[in-house]
Each structure stands twice: as C-alpha cells, then as structure tokens.
Short mmCIF file of C-alpha atoms and ligand atoms in Angstrom, two decimals:
data_model
loop_
_atom_site.label_atom_id
_atom_site.label_comp_id
_atom_site.label_asym_id
_atom_site.label_seq_id
_atom_site.Cartn_x
_atom_site.Cartn_y
_atom_site.Cartn_z
CA MET A 1382 0.32 69.99 16.84
CA THR A 1383 4.04 68.78 18.08
CA PHE A 1384 6.58 66.82 15.85
CA ILE A 1385 9.99 66.00 16.37
CA VAL A 1386 11.69 68.62 14.08
CA ASN A 1387 15.58 68.32 14.05
CA GLN A 1388 15.36 64.80 12.14
CA TRP A 1389 15.47 64.20 8.26
CA TYR A 1390 11.92 63.76 6.48
CA GLY A 1391 11.54 62.58 3.41
CA ALA A 1392 9.76 65.25 1.14
CA ILE A 1393 9.41 64.16 -2.19
CA TRP A 1394 10.88 61.37 -4.55
CA SER A 1395 13.37 63.20 -6.80
CA GLN A 1396 11.96 62.01 -9.93
CA ASP A 1397 8.48 63.83 -8.93
CA LEU A 1398 10.48 67.54 -8.42
CA GLY A 1399 11.10 68.76 -12.02
CA ASP A 1400 11.17 72.30 -13.30
CA ALA A 1401 8.27 73.64 -11.82
CA PRO A 1402 7.94 74.27 -8.19
CA VAL A 1403 5.83 71.72 -5.94
CA ALA A 1404 3.84 72.39 -3.06
CA ARG A 1405 3.86 70.10 0.01
CA ARG A 1406 2.43 70.31 3.69
CA LEU A 1407 5.32 69.09 5.84
CA LEU A 1408 5.14 68.79 9.81
CA GLY A 1409 1.95 71.02 9.57
CA LYS A 1410 3.64 73.72 7.39
CA PRO A 1411 3.27 74.88 3.78
CA ILE A 1412 6.50 74.32 1.90
CA VAL A 1413 7.38 74.71 -1.59
CA LEU A 1414 10.26 72.73 -3.09
CA PHE A 1415 12.04 73.86 -5.96
CA ARG A 1416 15.11 73.15 -7.92
CA THR A 1417 18.14 75.65 -8.24
CA ASP A 1418 21.44 75.30 -9.77
CA ASP A 1419 22.88 74.92 -6.44
CA GLY A 1420 20.31 72.19 -5.62
CA VAL A 1421 16.97 71.80 -4.23
CA ALA A 1422 15.58 74.70 -2.02
CA ALA A 1423 12.77 74.25 0.57
CA LEU A 1424 11.00 77.62 1.05
CA ALA A 1425 7.84 78.46 3.29
CA ASP A 1426 5.19 78.18 0.75
CA VAL A 1427 3.85 81.96 1.57
CA CYS A 1428 4.68 84.97 -0.02
CA PRO A 1429 5.55 87.73 2.60
CA HIS A 1430 3.89 90.68 0.44
CA ARG A 1431 0.20 89.53 0.08
CA PHE A 1432 0.59 85.84 1.49
CA VAL A 1433 -0.08 83.87 -1.55
CA PRO A 1434 1.44 80.65 -2.06
CA LEU A 1435 4.85 80.73 -4.05
CA HIS A 1436 4.15 77.44 -5.76
CA LEU A 1437 1.91 79.34 -8.06
CA GLY A 1438 4.84 81.27 -9.26
CA LYS A 1439 8.20 79.82 -11.34
CA VAL A 1440 11.70 79.25 -11.00
CA VAL A 1441 13.71 82.07 -12.70
CA ASP A 1442 17.51 81.98 -13.69
CA GLY A 1443 17.97 78.53 -11.81
CA ARG A 1444 18.53 80.51 -8.64
CA ALA A 1445 15.36 82.06 -7.19
CA ILE A 1446 11.44 81.43 -7.17
CA ARG A 1447 9.38 84.39 -8.46
CA CYS A 1448 6.08 85.15 -6.94
CA GLY A 1449 3.16 84.73 -9.60
CA TYR A 1450 1.35 87.89 -8.00
CA HIS A 1451 3.81 90.61 -8.26
CA GLY A 1452 6.84 89.13 -9.12
CA LEU A 1453 9.12 89.41 -6.07
CA GLU A 1454 11.93 86.95 -6.14
CA PHE A 1455 13.48 84.55 -3.53
CA ASP A 1456 16.64 82.72 -3.20
CA ARG A 1457 17.32 79.07 -1.68
CA THR A 1458 18.08 81.01 1.64
CA GLY A 1459 14.63 82.85 1.32
CA ALA A 1460 16.33 86.08 1.07
CA CYS A 1461 14.39 88.62 -1.48
CA VAL A 1462 16.93 89.32 -3.97
CA ARG A 1463 14.56 91.22 -6.47
CA ASN A 1464 11.69 93.62 -6.41
CA PRO A 1465 10.58 94.35 -10.17
CA HIS A 1466 8.57 97.42 -9.17
CA ASN A 1467 9.74 101.09 -9.14
CA ALA A 1468 12.88 101.55 -7.79
CA GLY A 1469 13.26 97.82 -6.81
CA ARG A 1470 13.07 98.47 -2.94
CA ILE A 1471 13.40 95.52 -0.84
CA PRO A 1472 12.00 96.30 2.82
CA PRO A 1473 13.37 93.79 5.94
CA ALA A 1474 10.09 92.20 5.94
CA ALA A 1475 10.47 90.67 2.21
CA LYS A 1476 11.97 87.14 3.43
CA VAL A 1477 10.69 83.61 3.53
CA GLU A 1478 11.55 81.05 6.14
CA SER A 1479 13.88 78.22 4.43
CA HIS A 1480 14.84 74.76 5.26
CA GLN A 1481 17.87 72.83 4.99
CA VAL A 1482 17.39 70.21 2.12
CA ALA A 1483 19.65 67.20 1.00
CA GLU A 1484 18.86 64.94 -1.99
CA ARG A 1485 19.74 61.37 -1.74
CA HIS A 1486 18.72 57.95 -2.45
CA GLY A 1487 16.34 59.47 -5.17
CA MET A 1488 14.65 61.42 -2.35
CA VAL A 1489 14.70 64.95 -1.43
CA TRP A 1490 15.42 65.05 2.40
CA ILE A 1491 14.36 67.99 4.79
CA TRP A 1492 15.14 69.05 8.22
CA MET A 1493 12.89 71.28 9.61
CA GLY A 1494 14.71 71.97 13.07
CA GLU A 1495 16.67 74.80 14.34
CA ARG A 1496 19.99 72.75 14.65
CA ASP A 1497 22.18 72.43 12.05
CA ALA A 1498 21.26 69.34 9.59
CA ASP A 1499 23.74 66.67 9.53
CA PRO A 1500 24.02 64.64 6.31
CA SER A 1501 25.30 61.50 7.77
CA LEU A 1502 21.89 61.10 9.75
CA ILE A 1503 20.11 60.69 6.35
CA PRO A 1504 18.71 57.21 6.50
CA ASP A 1505 20.60 54.57 4.69
CA TYR A 1506 18.63 53.56 1.62
CA SER A 1507 21.36 52.84 -0.73
CA PHE A 1508 19.94 49.75 -1.90
CA LEU A 1509 17.71 51.92 -3.84
CA ASP A 1510 20.86 53.69 -5.39
CA SER A 1511 22.56 50.12 -6.48
CA ALA A 1512 18.98 48.67 -7.77
CA ASP A 1513 18.94 47.00 -11.21
CA PRO A 1514 15.91 48.99 -13.08
CA GLN A 1515 14.64 45.73 -13.96
CA HIS A 1516 14.16 44.86 -10.09
CA ILE A 1517 13.18 47.96 -8.73
CA SER A 1518 8.95 48.76 -8.23
CA ALA A 1519 7.82 52.19 -8.73
CA ARG A 1520 8.73 54.87 -6.48
CA ASP A 1521 5.34 55.89 -5.21
CA HIS A 1522 3.55 57.77 -2.52
CA LEU A 1523 0.04 57.94 -0.88
CA GLU A 1524 -1.71 60.39 1.73
CA ILE A 1525 -3.05 58.40 4.70
CA ARG A 1526 -5.41 60.46 6.86
CA SER A 1527 -4.04 59.11 10.20
CA ASN A 1528 -1.20 60.46 12.54
CA TYR A 1529 2.08 59.17 11.17
CA ARG A 1530 2.71 57.18 14.94
CA ILE A 1531 -0.09 54.91 13.78
CA VAL A 1532 1.48 54.27 10.48
CA VAL A 1533 4.73 53.37 11.86
CA GLU A 1534 3.01 51.36 14.40
CA ASN A 1535 0.99 49.48 11.43
CA LEU A 1536 4.69 48.69 9.71
CA LEU A 1537 6.29 47.63 13.14
CA ASP A 1538 3.62 44.96 13.62
CA LEU A 1539 3.80 42.97 10.55
CA SER A 1540 1.71 40.36 12.22
CA HIS A 1541 -1.12 42.03 10.43
CA ALA A 1542 -0.20 40.99 7.21
CA SER A 1543 -1.92 37.24 7.75
CA ILE A 1544 -5.21 38.74 8.53
CA LEU A 1545 -5.25 42.33 6.92
CA HIS A 1546 -3.31 41.17 3.84
CA ASP A 1547 -4.38 37.49 4.35
CA GLY A 1548 -3.42 35.66 0.87
CA ILE A 1549 -1.09 38.56 -0.42
CA LEU A 1550 1.62 39.29 2.23
CA GLY A 1551 0.57 36.69 4.68
CA ASN A 1552 -1.51 33.56 5.33
CA ASP A 1553 -2.99 31.62 8.26
CA GLU A 1554 0.01 29.63 8.95
CA ALA A 1555 2.32 32.82 9.11
CA LEU A 1556 0.33 33.56 12.41
CA LYS A 1557 2.54 30.95 14.15
CA ALA A 1558 5.63 33.34 13.50
CA GLU A 1559 8.34 33.42 16.16
CA SER A 1560 9.22 37.02 16.56
CA GLU A 1561 12.08 39.10 18.61
CA VAL A 1562 12.61 42.83 19.06
CA GLU A 1563 16.29 44.54 19.02
CA GLU A 1564 17.24 47.82 19.64
CA GLN A 1565 20.65 48.82 18.32
CA ASP A 1566 22.60 51.70 17.46
CA GLY A 1567 19.46 54.09 17.81
CA ASP A 1568 17.46 51.67 15.49
CA LEU A 1569 14.36 49.52 16.35
CA THR A 1570 14.35 46.39 14.27
CA VAL A 1571 11.12 43.62 14.60
CA ARG A 1572 11.89 40.04 13.36
CA ARG A 1573 9.52 37.49 12.32
CA TYR A 1574 10.16 34.26 11.05
CA MET A 1575 8.00 31.72 9.91
CA ARG A 1576 8.91 27.85 9.23
CA ASP A 1577 7.60 25.83 6.53
CA ILE A 1578 4.40 27.66 5.53
CA PRO A 1579 2.70 28.36 1.77
CA ALA A 1580 4.44 31.25 0.52
CA PRO A 1581 2.12 34.34 0.57
CA LEU A 1582 1.49 35.58 -3.04
CA LEU A 1583 3.64 38.23 -3.29
CA LEU A 1584 6.63 36.23 -2.20
CA ASP A 1585 5.35 33.17 -4.39
CA LEU A 1586 5.73 35.58 -7.28
CA LEU A 1587 9.54 36.32 -6.55
CA TYR A 1588 9.90 32.58 -6.09
CA LYS A 1589 8.58 29.49 -7.74
CA GLY A 1590 5.26 30.98 -8.66
CA ASP A 1591 3.42 27.45 -7.61
CA GLY A 1592 2.60 27.99 -3.95
CA SER A 1593 5.45 26.09 -2.49
CA ARG A 1594 5.91 25.60 1.00
CA VAL A 1595 8.78 28.16 2.29
CA ASP A 1596 10.81 29.63 5.22
CA HIS A 1597 9.70 32.97 5.27
CA TRP A 1598 11.20 36.04 7.21
CA ALA A 1599 9.93 39.84 7.58
CA ASP A 1600 11.84 42.22 9.24
CA ILE A 1601 11.22 45.85 9.70
CA ARG A 1602 13.83 48.25 11.07
CA LEU A 1603 12.73 51.85 12.00
CA MET A 1604 15.63 54.52 11.68
CA GLY A 1605 14.99 57.93 13.33
CA VAL A 1606 11.39 58.73 14.13
CA SER A 1607 9.57 57.44 10.95
CA ASN A 1608 11.61 56.06 8.23
CA LEU A 1609 11.49 52.30 7.79
CA LEU A 1610 13.33 49.57 6.09
CA ASN A 1611 11.68 46.22 5.51
CA THR A 1612 13.15 43.10 4.28
CA VAL A 1613 11.38 39.95 3.54
CA GLY A 1614 12.81 36.77 1.96
CA ILE A 1615 11.81 33.25 1.47
CA ALA A 1616 14.02 29.91 1.14
CA GLU A 1617 13.10 26.49 0.93
CA PRO A 1618 11.51 24.92 3.92
CA HIS A 1619 13.66 23.94 6.99
CA THR A 1620 16.78 25.86 5.68
CA GLY A 1621 16.56 29.03 7.79
CA ARG A 1622 16.83 32.82 6.93
CA GLY A 1623 20.19 33.64 4.84
CA PRO A 1624 21.55 34.74 1.73
CA HIS A 1625 20.18 31.42 -0.01
CA GLY A 1626 16.85 32.70 -0.65
CA THR A 1627 15.02 35.31 -2.54
CA GLY A 1628 12.95 38.28 -1.49
CA MET A 1629 12.91 41.85 -1.36
CA ARG A 1630 13.58 45.16 0.74
CA GLY A 1631 11.08 48.03 1.03
CA ALA A 1632 11.69 51.83 1.91
CA HIS A 1633 8.70 52.98 3.93
CA ILE A 1634 9.39 56.79 4.27
CA LEU A 1635 6.93 58.53 6.70
CA THR A 1636 6.50 62.32 6.68
CA PRO A 1637 3.93 64.21 8.85
CA ILE A 1638 1.90 66.44 6.87
CA ASP A 1639 -0.13 67.32 10.04
CA ASP A 1640 -1.15 65.93 12.93
CA ALA A 1641 -4.00 63.62 11.13
CA THR A 1642 -2.24 63.15 7.92
CA THR A 1643 0.95 61.05 7.03
CA LEU A 1644 2.82 61.23 3.35
CA TYR A 1645 3.60 57.53 2.87
CA GLN A 1646 6.36 57.18 0.17
CA PHE A 1647 7.58 53.55 -0.54
CA CYS A 1648 9.54 51.39 -3.20
CA ALA A 1649 10.79 48.06 -3.13
CA VAL A 1650 13.78 46.56 -4.75
CA ARG A 1651 14.05 42.23 -5.59
CA MET A 1652 17.04 40.96 -3.38
CA ASN A 1653 18.92 37.97 -4.98
CA PRO A 1654 16.51 37.62 -7.69
CA ILE A 1655 15.77 34.31 -9.36
CA ALA A 1656 16.90 34.39 -12.93
CA HIS A 1657 13.91 35.22 -15.51
CA ASP A 1658 13.98 36.37 -18.79
CA PRO A 1659 13.49 40.33 -19.31
CA GLU A 1660 10.02 40.19 -19.97
CA ARG A 1661 8.93 37.88 -16.83
CA ASP A 1662 11.14 40.39 -14.84
CA ALA A 1663 9.15 43.41 -15.82
CA GLU A 1664 5.96 41.87 -15.24
CA ILE A 1665 7.23 40.93 -11.45
CA ARG A 1666 8.21 44.22 -11.42
CA ASP A 1667 4.71 45.89 -12.26
CA GLN A 1668 2.88 43.30 -10.02
CA LEU A 1669 5.09 44.29 -7.50
CA SER A 1670 4.43 48.18 -7.74
CA ARG A 1671 0.46 47.44 -8.42
CA VAL A 1672 -0.21 44.89 -5.56
CA ARG A 1673 2.05 46.69 -2.84
CA LYS A 1674 0.02 49.89 -3.78
CA MET A 1675 -3.23 48.15 -3.50
CA ALA A 1676 -2.37 46.65 0.21
CA PHE A 1677 -1.30 49.82 1.35
CA ALA A 1678 -4.17 52.16 -0.25
CA GLU A 1679 -6.95 49.64 -0.10
CA GLN A 1680 -6.27 47.70 2.85
CA ASP A 1681 -4.07 49.60 5.51
CA GLY A 1682 -5.01 53.15 4.74
CA PRO A 1683 -8.94 52.61 5.25
CA MET A 1684 -8.01 50.48 8.53
CA MET A 1685 -5.39 53.38 9.75
CA GLU A 1686 -8.03 55.94 9.01
CA ALA A 1687 -10.98 54.27 10.75
CA GLN A 1688 -8.40 53.62 13.61
CA GLN A 1689 -7.60 57.78 13.63
CA ARG A 1690 -11.82 58.63 13.74
CA LEU A 1691 -12.24 56.42 16.42
CA ILE A 1692 -8.97 57.11 18.66
CA GLN A 1693 -10.47 61.06 18.41
CA ASP A 1694 -13.96 60.05 19.00
CA PRO A 1695 -14.51 61.44 22.35
CA ALA A 1696 -17.12 58.82 23.04
CA VAL A 1697 -14.05 56.20 22.79
CA ASP A 1698 -12.21 55.43 25.79
CA THR A 1699 -8.11 54.54 24.69
CA SER A 1700 -6.74 54.92 27.96
CA ARG A 1701 -6.20 50.78 28.55
CA PRO A 1702 -5.59 49.03 25.42
CA ALA A 1703 -5.24 45.46 25.23
CA LEU A 1704 -1.67 44.91 24.56
CA PHE A 1705 -0.15 41.33 23.33
CA ASP A 1706 3.12 40.19 22.44
CA ILE A 1707 2.24 41.15 18.62
CA ASP A 1708 2.57 44.98 20.18
CA LEU A 1709 6.30 44.86 21.47
CA GLY A 1710 7.60 46.56 18.57
CA ALA A 1711 5.03 49.27 18.87
CA SER A 1712 5.41 49.81 22.66
CA ARG A 1713 8.75 50.39 22.37
CA PHE A 1714 8.28 52.82 19.77
CA ALA A 1715 5.80 54.77 21.61
CA ARG A 1716 8.68 55.01 24.60
CA ARG A 1717 11.44 56.03 21.97
CA HIS A 1718 9.29 58.60 20.64
CA ASP A 1719 8.50 60.34 23.84
CA LYS A 1720 12.15 60.28 24.66
CA MET A 1721 13.17 61.69 21.23
CA LEU A 1722 10.33 64.15 21.85
CA LYS A 1723 11.84 65.16 24.86
CA ALA A 1724 15.20 65.55 23.74
CA ASP A 1725 14.05 67.69 20.53
CA VAL A 1726 12.05 69.93 22.71
CA SER A 1727 15.08 70.50 25.25
CA ALA A 1728 17.69 70.53 22.76
S1 FES B 1188 1.92 88.66 -3.27
FE1 FES B 1188 4.07 87.87 -3.93
S2 FES B 1188 4.76 89.56 -4.87
FE2 FES B 1188 2.82 90.20 -4.39
FE1 FE2 B 1189 -0.05 46.31 6.00
#
C-alpha cells in the first residue's frame, strides 16, 4: 500500500463528529477521531495495552479518550495521561500515534505525514461556508470499493456523464462538448463546454424545469492529490459561459481508506440561484441531495468497483489501454500523481 501522506485529506464531515469517538480507516490505518476542548483529535485507533480499538471507549473531561477495556486515558497528542489502576504507573510504551488535524469548511482534515502540516494548504472549499442553507445539499459520503485513483479519474473525465448518467447529468447532444485541460498553481482543471443542447435533468431542475435548450459548461478542478471542485452552469443558448446563468458547485473530497477502497465525501451548492419560493427551494435542495447520491452510489460506484475487480484480475492485461481525447485529464493526473509520490517519499 502506497499513499501520498504529506497532504490534507478529508476525514469526516464536522456534522458527523459529535460527542462520541468515531472510527475511520484512512490511508490504510485505523484512526479514531474525537472532540476535545482544544479541537478535534486523531489518534491511532489501537490501545497499546491489549490492542483493542480506542473508539470503543469515551471522551473524558474534554481532553482525553478513555479506553473502554481497562480505562487508560490518552490525550490529543497520544500521551497516556492516566492509568486508573493501583499507583497509576505509566510505562513508556503506553502511548499512541497522533496525527495533525484541522477543521475547516465543515470538514475535519487530517495530515498523516511526518512533515509539519501547513493549514494554508487545506483546499479552498469556502463556497461551502457562505452557502445559504436553502441552497446547499446534504453533506454526504459513500464508501467506494475501488482505489482512489480510479475515483479521481472518474471525476476528471466528465464525458461519462452523457452515457453513464444519461438523462440526469448528460445526454447525447452533450457528447459534442469542446474540452480543454489546464494546469495552474498546482491545480489541474478539465473544462467542458457544450453549446445549445437540451438541459440535463439535474441542471434543468435549477433552471426553467421545462427541458429548454441551453449552453452548458462543466469544469472540474483537482487540488492536491484527491480533492476536487466541480462547477457546472447553464445559460441561454449562444450566450457563452459566464455569471449570467445558473448552476452549482460541488465538493468531491476523496480519501483512500485502503488500497482498494475510497471514502467519497460530497456536497453541492447552487450558484446564482434563480429565485423561487422557499418551498420550491427546499424541494430542489432535497432533489439535489438525492439524485446526486443516487448517481454516485448506483451508477458511478458499481462501474468503478467492477473496473477495480478487472484491473486486479490476473487474466486481464491492462498494460496497453486505448486512449482518447477524453482521457487527457486522467493522463495528466497519472503523471502528476507519480511526481507527487516521488516528492512525498524523498522529502
Ligand atoms: S486494552 Fe486499553 S486499557 Fe487495557
Ligand atoms: Fe459520474
């Protein structure tokens, strides 16, 4: 298992971490996340006494997690701060690995590398902070049984929307998209632009709701290893991309669970929303949450999981894939990933 470790990864939506500790497997390691008075803590989810998971314990005094077996307590640095037995001796081996954590944009971010974590490197999802609650979909997540690189490639190649998500996010006429790939300031962006096509259902929902013809753009930006930001918009035909249309912006925050499983965290916000009454807005918000999750869980998920199985199949030769224009983003990602991995290992 090889991961790029000196990076910020989304560990859990803030809303999903309450008073009780939560277990996650991240970058192949069992991790327990919990809240202290000094912020979120992330420790190895293994008690060094009898090796039971610490998440089966509880948070005490807002400062430590108490193992549920014999009650050893560990603070956010992983130091054992209390042994409730006898004289309370704390041997040197009674400590747990800790990781750097930051909470921003409604997400708990974890840095599992050795280097000092720089909070300014947390990907910018500030559009989530300023979102009107009426216009933001559920902050949701899925586990996809495929390597995170497969999921990144899926998102960098939005051409599949016309086939796999036909009717919902794309359609036949969207196949004629013009596309371009750009690398700037460390980010990789793939842009698609479609002139005068029928609005795909999910976009139509945000627009006139009558299947009007539109100009449609769908851009996706990769920040770091596996954090993506998707901007899609529609406007009157032949008016070009711009602030005059409506659309949405989506966070796609991917974190390797292990070599063959990915934590896929997502959320979308309507941009330049067309004014509706509050009831209609609530309906649109619910549909955005439901339809996007359905597309990821029932369309992308099974396809990527089947892909992962075939790639692992010794009977299948994957050494010479057939490549097309639509693969430009994914090919650039592969190169960029190799470079980042080398830099991560050698640093
Ligand atoms: S196993 Fe954790 S305190 Fe004994
Ligand atoms: Fe998809």
